[in-house]
Short mmCIF file of N, CA and C in Angstrom, two decimals:
data_model
loop_
_atom_site.label_atom_id
_atom_site.label_comp_id
_atom_site.label_asym_id
_atom_site.label_seq_id
_atom_site.Cartn_x
_atom_site.Cartn_y
_atom_site.Cartn_z
N MET A 691 55.68 -118.40 -55.32
CA MET A 691 56.40 -119.14 -56.35
C MET A 691 57.15 -120.29 -55.70
N ILE A 692 57.18 -121.40 -56.35
CA ILE A 692 57.85 -122.58 -55.84
C ILE A 692 59.22 -122.67 -56.49
N ASP A 693 60.26 -122.77 -55.66
CA ASP A 693 61.62 -122.89 -56.18
C ASP A 693 61.85 -124.32 -56.63
N THR A 694 62.27 -124.51 -57.86
CA THR A 694 62.51 -125.85 -58.38
C THR A 694 63.93 -126.02 -58.88
N ASP A 695 64.87 -125.35 -58.25
CA ASP A 695 66.27 -125.46 -58.65
C ASP A 695 66.91 -126.60 -57.87
N GLY A 696 67.36 -127.63 -58.54
CA GLY A 696 67.99 -128.78 -57.87
C GLY A 696 67.86 -130.02 -58.71
N GLU A 697 68.05 -131.19 -58.09
CA GLU A 697 67.89 -132.45 -58.80
C GLU A 697 66.40 -132.69 -59.06
N ARG A 698 66.12 -133.28 -60.21
CA ARG A 698 64.72 -133.50 -60.59
C ARG A 698 64.53 -134.90 -61.15
N ALA A 699 63.34 -135.41 -60.96
CA ALA A 699 62.92 -136.65 -61.60
C ALA A 699 61.47 -136.43 -62.01
N GLU A 700 61.13 -136.86 -63.22
CA GLU A 700 59.79 -136.59 -63.74
C GLU A 700 59.33 -137.76 -64.59
N TRP A 701 58.06 -138.12 -64.42
CA TRP A 701 57.47 -139.22 -65.18
C TRP A 701 56.06 -138.83 -65.62
N TYR A 702 55.61 -139.49 -66.68
CA TYR A 702 54.22 -139.39 -67.13
C TYR A 702 53.67 -140.80 -67.24
N PHE A 703 52.52 -141.00 -66.64
CA PHE A 703 51.89 -142.31 -66.64
C PHE A 703 50.54 -142.23 -67.33
N PRO A 704 50.20 -143.24 -68.14
CA PRO A 704 48.86 -143.25 -68.73
C PRO A 704 47.83 -143.45 -67.62
N ALA A 705 46.64 -142.95 -67.84
CA ALA A 705 45.57 -143.09 -66.85
C ALA A 705 45.04 -144.53 -66.89
N GLU A 706 45.84 -145.43 -66.37
CA GLU A 706 45.49 -146.86 -66.34
C GLU A 706 45.67 -147.37 -64.92
N ALA A 707 45.07 -148.51 -64.64
CA ALA A 707 45.05 -149.06 -63.29
C ALA A 707 46.43 -149.24 -62.66
N ASN A 708 47.43 -149.57 -63.46
CA ASN A 708 48.75 -149.82 -62.87
C ASN A 708 49.56 -148.54 -62.65
N ALA A 709 49.00 -147.37 -62.92
CA ALA A 709 49.73 -146.11 -62.77
C ALA A 709 50.16 -145.88 -61.32
N VAL A 710 49.30 -146.23 -60.38
CA VAL A 710 49.63 -145.98 -58.97
C VAL A 710 50.83 -146.82 -58.56
N ARG A 711 50.80 -148.10 -58.89
CA ARG A 711 51.91 -148.99 -58.54
C ARG A 711 53.21 -148.55 -59.21
N THR A 712 53.13 -148.20 -60.48
CA THR A 712 54.31 -147.77 -61.22
C THR A 712 54.86 -146.46 -60.65
N ALA A 713 53.99 -145.53 -60.29
CA ALA A 713 54.43 -144.26 -59.70
C ALA A 713 55.10 -144.50 -58.35
N ARG A 714 54.52 -145.35 -57.53
CA ARG A 714 55.13 -145.66 -56.22
C ARG A 714 56.54 -146.21 -56.41
N HIS A 715 56.68 -147.14 -57.33
CA HIS A 715 57.98 -147.75 -57.57
C HIS A 715 59.00 -146.71 -58.06
N ALA A 716 58.61 -145.86 -58.99
CA ALA A 716 59.52 -144.85 -59.53
C ALA A 716 59.95 -143.87 -58.43
N VAL A 717 59.01 -143.44 -57.62
CA VAL A 717 59.33 -142.50 -56.53
C VAL A 717 60.25 -143.17 -55.52
N ARG A 718 59.94 -144.39 -55.12
CA ARG A 718 60.77 -145.09 -54.13
C ARG A 718 62.21 -145.26 -54.64
N GLU A 719 62.36 -145.67 -55.91
CA GLU A 719 63.70 -145.86 -56.47
C GLU A 719 64.48 -144.55 -56.55
N THR A 720 63.81 -143.47 -56.89
CA THR A 720 64.48 -142.17 -56.95
C THR A 720 64.92 -141.72 -55.56
N LEU A 721 64.05 -141.86 -54.58
CA LEU A 721 64.41 -141.48 -53.21
C LEU A 721 65.56 -142.34 -52.70
N ARG A 722 65.58 -143.60 -53.10
CA ARG A 722 66.68 -144.48 -52.72
C ARG A 722 68.00 -143.97 -53.34
N ALA A 723 67.95 -143.61 -54.61
CA ALA A 723 69.14 -143.09 -55.28
C ALA A 723 69.61 -141.78 -54.66
N TRP A 724 68.68 -140.97 -54.18
CA TRP A 724 69.02 -139.70 -53.54
C TRP A 724 69.33 -139.87 -52.05
N GLU A 725 69.32 -141.11 -51.57
CA GLU A 725 69.56 -141.45 -50.16
C GLU A 725 68.57 -140.77 -49.23
N LEU A 726 67.31 -140.70 -49.65
CA LEU A 726 66.23 -140.13 -48.84
C LEU A 726 65.16 -141.17 -48.50
N ASP A 727 65.33 -142.39 -48.99
CA ASP A 727 64.28 -143.39 -48.81
C ASP A 727 64.03 -143.72 -47.34
N SER A 728 65.07 -143.81 -46.53
CA SER A 728 64.88 -144.22 -45.14
C SER A 728 64.14 -143.16 -44.32
N THR A 729 64.24 -141.90 -44.71
CA THR A 729 63.58 -140.85 -43.93
C THR A 729 62.29 -140.34 -44.55
N LEU A 730 62.22 -140.30 -45.87
CA LEU A 730 61.04 -139.72 -46.53
C LEU A 730 60.28 -140.72 -47.40
N GLY A 731 60.82 -141.93 -47.56
CA GLY A 731 60.25 -142.87 -48.51
C GLY A 731 58.80 -143.22 -48.27
N ASP A 732 58.48 -143.67 -47.07
CA ASP A 732 57.11 -144.14 -46.82
C ASP A 732 56.07 -143.05 -46.98
N VAL A 733 56.32 -141.88 -46.38
CA VAL A 733 55.32 -140.82 -46.46
C VAL A 733 55.20 -140.29 -47.89
N THR A 734 56.32 -140.16 -48.59
CA THR A 734 56.27 -139.65 -49.96
C THR A 734 55.50 -140.62 -50.85
N VAL A 735 55.79 -141.90 -50.74
CA VAL A 735 55.10 -142.91 -51.55
C VAL A 735 53.61 -142.93 -51.23
N LEU A 736 53.25 -142.83 -49.95
CA LEU A 736 51.84 -142.81 -49.57
C LEU A 736 51.11 -141.62 -50.19
N LEU A 737 51.70 -140.44 -50.08
CA LEU A 737 51.03 -139.24 -50.59
C LEU A 737 50.96 -139.24 -52.12
N VAL A 738 52.01 -139.70 -52.78
CA VAL A 738 51.96 -139.82 -54.24
C VAL A 738 50.86 -140.81 -54.63
N SER A 739 50.77 -141.92 -53.92
CA SER A 739 49.71 -142.91 -54.21
C SER A 739 48.33 -142.29 -54.12
N GLU A 740 48.11 -141.51 -53.08
CA GLU A 740 46.80 -140.86 -52.89
C GLU A 740 46.49 -139.90 -54.02
N LEU A 741 47.47 -139.07 -54.39
CA LEU A 741 47.22 -138.07 -55.43
C LEU A 741 47.09 -138.69 -56.81
N VAL A 742 47.88 -139.71 -57.11
CA VAL A 742 47.74 -140.39 -58.41
C VAL A 742 46.39 -141.12 -58.46
N THR A 743 45.97 -141.70 -57.35
CA THR A 743 44.65 -142.35 -57.31
C THR A 743 43.55 -141.33 -57.59
N ASN A 744 43.65 -140.14 -56.98
CA ASN A 744 42.66 -139.08 -57.26
C ASN A 744 42.65 -138.73 -58.74
N SER A 745 43.83 -138.60 -59.33
CA SER A 745 43.90 -138.28 -60.76
C SER A 745 43.25 -139.37 -61.60
N LEU A 746 43.52 -140.61 -61.25
CA LEU A 746 42.91 -141.73 -61.99
C LEU A 746 41.39 -141.72 -61.86
N ARG A 747 40.91 -141.37 -60.70
CA ARG A 747 39.47 -141.41 -60.44
C ARG A 747 38.74 -140.33 -61.23
N TYR A 748 39.35 -139.15 -61.39
CA TYR A 748 38.62 -138.02 -61.94
C TYR A 748 39.11 -137.53 -63.31
N ALA A 749 40.32 -137.85 -63.70
CA ALA A 749 40.85 -137.35 -64.98
C ALA A 749 41.01 -138.51 -65.96
N SER A 750 41.11 -138.19 -67.22
CA SER A 750 41.22 -139.25 -68.23
C SER A 750 42.50 -139.18 -69.05
N GLY A 751 43.38 -138.28 -68.73
CA GLY A 751 44.61 -138.13 -69.51
C GLY A 751 45.83 -138.57 -68.75
N PRO A 752 46.99 -138.26 -69.27
CA PRO A 752 48.23 -138.67 -68.61
C PRO A 752 48.39 -137.99 -67.25
N ILE A 753 49.09 -138.68 -66.36
CA ILE A 753 49.34 -138.19 -65.01
C ILE A 753 50.84 -137.96 -64.88
N GLY A 754 51.20 -136.76 -64.51
CA GLY A 754 52.61 -136.43 -64.32
C GLY A 754 52.99 -136.46 -62.86
N VAL A 755 54.16 -136.97 -62.57
CA VAL A 755 54.71 -136.95 -61.21
C VAL A 755 56.12 -136.37 -61.31
N ARG A 756 56.41 -135.43 -60.44
CA ARG A 756 57.74 -134.81 -60.47
C ARG A 756 58.24 -134.65 -59.04
N LEU A 757 59.50 -135.00 -58.84
CA LEU A 757 60.20 -134.79 -57.57
C LEU A 757 61.31 -133.79 -57.81
N VAL A 758 61.48 -132.86 -56.89
CA VAL A 758 62.56 -131.89 -56.98
C VAL A 758 63.26 -131.84 -55.63
N ARG A 759 64.54 -132.13 -55.67
CA ARG A 759 65.38 -132.06 -54.48
C ARG A 759 66.23 -130.80 -54.63
N PRO A 760 66.07 -129.83 -53.73
CA PRO A 760 66.79 -128.56 -53.89
C PRO A 760 68.28 -128.73 -53.62
N ARG A 761 69.03 -127.84 -54.21
CA ARG A 761 70.46 -127.77 -53.88
C ARG A 761 70.58 -127.22 -52.47
N LEU A 762 71.54 -127.72 -51.73
CA LEU A 762 71.70 -127.29 -50.35
C LEU A 762 72.56 -126.05 -50.19
N ASP A 763 73.23 -125.62 -51.27
CA ASP A 763 74.00 -124.38 -51.19
C ASP A 763 73.08 -123.20 -51.45
N ASP A 764 73.40 -122.08 -50.88
CA ASP A 764 72.64 -120.84 -51.13
C ASP A 764 71.18 -120.95 -50.71
N GLN A 765 70.89 -121.60 -49.60
CA GLN A 765 69.50 -121.73 -49.15
C GLN A 765 69.05 -120.48 -48.40
N ASP A 766 67.81 -120.14 -48.55
CA ASP A 766 67.19 -119.04 -47.84
C ASP A 766 66.84 -119.52 -46.43
N PRO A 767 67.36 -118.89 -45.37
CA PRO A 767 67.08 -119.35 -44.01
C PRO A 767 65.60 -119.26 -43.64
N ASN A 768 64.84 -118.42 -44.34
CA ASN A 768 63.41 -118.32 -44.07
C ASN A 768 62.61 -119.46 -44.69
N HIS A 769 63.22 -120.17 -45.64
CA HIS A 769 62.57 -121.30 -46.30
C HIS A 769 63.55 -122.47 -46.34
N PRO A 770 63.60 -123.27 -45.27
CA PRO A 770 64.53 -124.40 -45.25
C PRO A 770 64.25 -125.34 -46.42
N PRO A 771 65.27 -126.08 -46.85
CA PRO A 771 65.10 -126.96 -48.01
C PRO A 771 64.05 -128.03 -47.77
N ALA A 772 63.34 -128.36 -48.83
CA ALA A 772 62.29 -129.36 -48.76
C ALA A 772 62.25 -130.14 -50.07
N LEU A 773 61.80 -131.36 -49.98
CA LEU A 773 61.52 -132.16 -51.17
C LEU A 773 60.19 -131.68 -51.72
N LEU A 774 60.18 -131.29 -52.97
CA LEU A 774 58.95 -130.85 -53.63
C LEU A 774 58.42 -132.01 -54.47
N VAL A 775 57.15 -132.32 -54.29
CA VAL A 775 56.50 -133.39 -55.05
C VAL A 775 55.28 -132.79 -55.73
N GLU A 776 55.14 -133.08 -57.03
CA GLU A 776 54.02 -132.56 -57.81
C GLU A 776 53.33 -133.70 -58.55
N VAL A 777 52.01 -133.67 -58.55
CA VAL A 777 51.22 -134.61 -59.34
C VAL A 777 50.29 -133.78 -60.21
N SER A 778 50.37 -133.98 -61.52
CA SER A 778 49.59 -133.18 -62.47
C SER A 778 48.68 -134.08 -63.28
N ASP A 779 47.55 -133.49 -63.68
CA ASP A 779 46.64 -134.20 -64.58
C ASP A 779 45.91 -133.17 -65.43
N PRO A 780 45.22 -133.61 -66.49
CA PRO A 780 44.60 -132.66 -67.41
C PRO A 780 43.28 -132.06 -66.93
N LEU A 781 42.76 -132.50 -65.79
CA LEU A 781 41.49 -131.96 -65.29
C LEU A 781 41.76 -130.58 -64.67
N PRO A 782 41.07 -129.53 -65.12
CA PRO A 782 41.37 -128.19 -64.60
C PRO A 782 40.83 -127.92 -63.20
N ASP A 783 39.83 -128.68 -62.77
CA ASP A 783 39.21 -128.43 -61.47
C ASP A 783 40.14 -128.81 -60.32
N PRO A 784 40.32 -127.90 -59.35
CA PRO A 784 41.16 -128.26 -58.21
C PRO A 784 40.46 -129.31 -57.35
N PRO A 785 41.24 -130.12 -56.65
CA PRO A 785 40.63 -131.11 -55.77
C PRO A 785 40.01 -130.41 -54.57
N THR A 786 39.02 -131.04 -53.97
CA THR A 786 38.39 -130.47 -52.79
C THR A 786 38.53 -131.45 -51.63
N GLU A 787 38.90 -130.90 -50.49
CA GLU A 787 38.96 -131.71 -49.28
C GLU A 787 37.54 -131.97 -48.82
N ARG A 788 37.34 -133.14 -48.26
CA ARG A 788 36.05 -133.43 -47.67
C ARG A 788 36.27 -134.21 -46.40
N ALA A 789 35.26 -134.23 -45.57
CA ALA A 789 35.33 -134.96 -44.31
C ALA A 789 34.61 -136.29 -44.50
N PRO A 790 35.36 -137.36 -44.76
CA PRO A 790 34.71 -138.64 -44.98
C PRO A 790 34.16 -139.21 -43.68
N GLY A 791 33.09 -139.98 -43.82
CA GLY A 791 32.53 -140.68 -42.67
C GLY A 791 33.38 -141.89 -42.34
N PRO A 792 33.17 -142.48 -41.17
CA PRO A 792 33.99 -143.62 -40.74
C PRO A 792 33.87 -144.83 -41.66
N GLU A 793 32.78 -144.97 -42.37
CA GLU A 793 32.58 -146.11 -43.26
C GLU A 793 32.95 -145.82 -44.71
N ASP A 794 33.27 -144.56 -45.03
CA ASP A 794 33.63 -144.20 -46.40
C ASP A 794 34.97 -144.83 -46.77
N GLU A 795 35.03 -145.34 -48.00
CA GLU A 795 36.27 -145.96 -48.47
C GLU A 795 37.25 -144.96 -49.05
N GLY A 796 36.80 -143.79 -49.39
CA GLY A 796 37.67 -142.78 -49.98
C GLY A 796 37.49 -141.44 -49.30
N GLY A 797 38.17 -140.44 -49.84
CA GLY A 797 38.01 -139.09 -49.34
C GLY A 797 39.04 -138.65 -48.32
N ARG A 798 40.07 -139.45 -48.10
CA ARG A 798 41.07 -139.11 -47.09
C ARG A 798 42.40 -138.62 -47.67
N GLY A 799 42.57 -138.71 -48.97
CA GLY A 799 43.86 -138.40 -49.58
C GLY A 799 44.36 -136.99 -49.32
N LEU A 800 43.53 -135.98 -49.58
CA LEU A 800 43.97 -134.60 -49.36
C LEU A 800 44.17 -134.31 -47.88
N GLY A 801 43.38 -134.94 -47.02
CA GLY A 801 43.60 -134.80 -45.59
C GLY A 801 44.95 -135.34 -45.17
N LEU A 802 45.33 -136.48 -45.75
CA LEU A 802 46.67 -137.04 -45.46
C LEU A 802 47.77 -136.09 -45.93
N VAL A 803 47.58 -135.53 -47.12
CA VAL A 803 48.56 -134.57 -47.63
C VAL A 803 48.65 -133.37 -46.68
N ALA A 804 47.51 -132.82 -46.29
CA ALA A 804 47.49 -131.64 -45.43
C ALA A 804 48.15 -131.91 -44.07
N CYS A 805 47.94 -133.11 -43.53
CA CYS A 805 48.51 -133.45 -42.21
C CYS A 805 49.99 -133.78 -42.28
N SER A 806 50.44 -134.31 -43.40
CA SER A 806 51.81 -134.83 -43.49
C SER A 806 52.81 -133.84 -44.08
N ALA A 807 52.35 -132.97 -44.94
CA ALA A 807 53.26 -132.08 -45.66
C ALA A 807 53.53 -130.80 -44.87
N ARG A 808 54.69 -130.24 -45.10
CA ARG A 808 55.02 -128.95 -44.50
C ARG A 808 54.15 -127.86 -45.12
N ARG A 809 54.01 -127.92 -46.43
CA ARG A 809 53.12 -127.03 -47.18
C ARG A 809 52.54 -127.82 -48.33
N TRP A 810 51.39 -127.41 -48.83
CA TRP A 810 50.82 -128.04 -50.01
C TRP A 810 49.87 -127.04 -50.67
N GLY A 811 49.53 -127.33 -51.92
CA GLY A 811 48.60 -126.47 -52.62
C GLY A 811 48.32 -127.00 -54.02
N THR A 812 47.61 -126.19 -54.78
CA THR A 812 47.31 -126.53 -56.17
C THR A 812 47.58 -125.31 -57.03
N ARG A 813 47.83 -125.56 -58.30
CA ARG A 813 47.96 -124.46 -59.25
C ARG A 813 47.46 -124.94 -60.61
N LYS A 814 46.93 -123.98 -61.35
CA LYS A 814 46.46 -124.29 -62.70
C LYS A 814 47.64 -124.30 -63.65
N GLY A 815 47.54 -125.16 -64.64
CA GLY A 815 48.55 -125.20 -65.70
C GLY A 815 47.90 -124.83 -67.02
N ARG A 816 48.67 -124.94 -68.09
CA ARG A 816 48.11 -124.65 -69.41
C ARG A 816 46.97 -125.60 -69.74
N ALA A 817 47.14 -126.83 -69.34
CA ALA A 817 46.10 -127.84 -69.59
C ALA A 817 45.98 -128.70 -68.34
N GLY A 818 45.18 -128.26 -67.40
CA GLY A 818 44.97 -129.05 -66.20
C GLY A 818 45.45 -128.35 -64.95
N LYS A 819 45.84 -129.18 -63.98
CA LYS A 819 46.26 -128.64 -62.69
C LYS A 819 47.39 -129.48 -62.12
N THR A 820 48.03 -128.92 -61.11
CA THR A 820 49.08 -129.61 -60.37
C THR A 820 48.77 -129.50 -58.89
N VAL A 821 48.82 -130.61 -58.20
CA VAL A 821 48.76 -130.62 -56.74
C VAL A 821 50.19 -130.85 -56.27
N TRP A 822 50.67 -130.01 -55.39
CA TRP A 822 52.05 -130.11 -54.93
C TRP A 822 52.10 -130.15 -53.41
N PHE A 823 53.18 -130.72 -52.91
CA PHE A 823 53.43 -130.68 -51.47
C PHE A 823 54.93 -130.69 -51.22
N GLU A 824 55.30 -130.21 -50.05
CA GLU A 824 56.69 -130.19 -49.62
C GLU A 824 56.85 -131.02 -48.36
N LEU A 825 57.94 -131.77 -48.30
CA LEU A 825 58.31 -132.51 -47.11
C LEU A 825 59.68 -132.03 -46.67
N ALA A 826 59.82 -131.74 -45.38
CA ALA A 826 61.10 -131.28 -44.86
C ALA A 826 62.16 -132.34 -45.07
N LEU A 827 63.33 -131.89 -45.51
CA LEU A 827 64.45 -132.81 -45.69
C LEU A 827 65.03 -133.16 -44.32
N PRO A 828 65.68 -134.32 -44.21
CA PRO A 828 66.24 -134.72 -42.92
C PRO A 828 67.13 -133.63 -42.33
N GLY A 829 66.99 -133.45 -41.01
CA GLY A 829 67.77 -132.43 -40.33
C GLY A 829 67.09 -131.10 -40.27
N GLU A 830 65.92 -130.98 -40.87
CA GLU A 830 65.19 -129.69 -40.84
C GLU A 830 64.09 -129.74 -39.83
#
């Protein structure tokens, strides 16, 4: 189970070409407001861009993006606090990692998520799926 108790920001974007740019901007501004932009901004924006691009490529409905910053009080020492990022779309099929060739223009997004995130995964929803990842908060 993923703990989602803390500050939250959530958006829904239509499956249109400007969704990636708009999602990047919304995530960057939220991280700036939470004073996390200097440490987590670039990697978070990159990974959100990759996942929203995947949603645009394969799904035809709205794309949800959610950030959850946990409260720092009452933390479980076995699970240090992390920024939780979720990207949801109406396509029920989970994404599949693949090994792109050197000339391939795509196919690297999930690999970037796997290499950059502390943990990541997918889960089914009532209508579609969510791809989530965690990034360690500064000092962890």
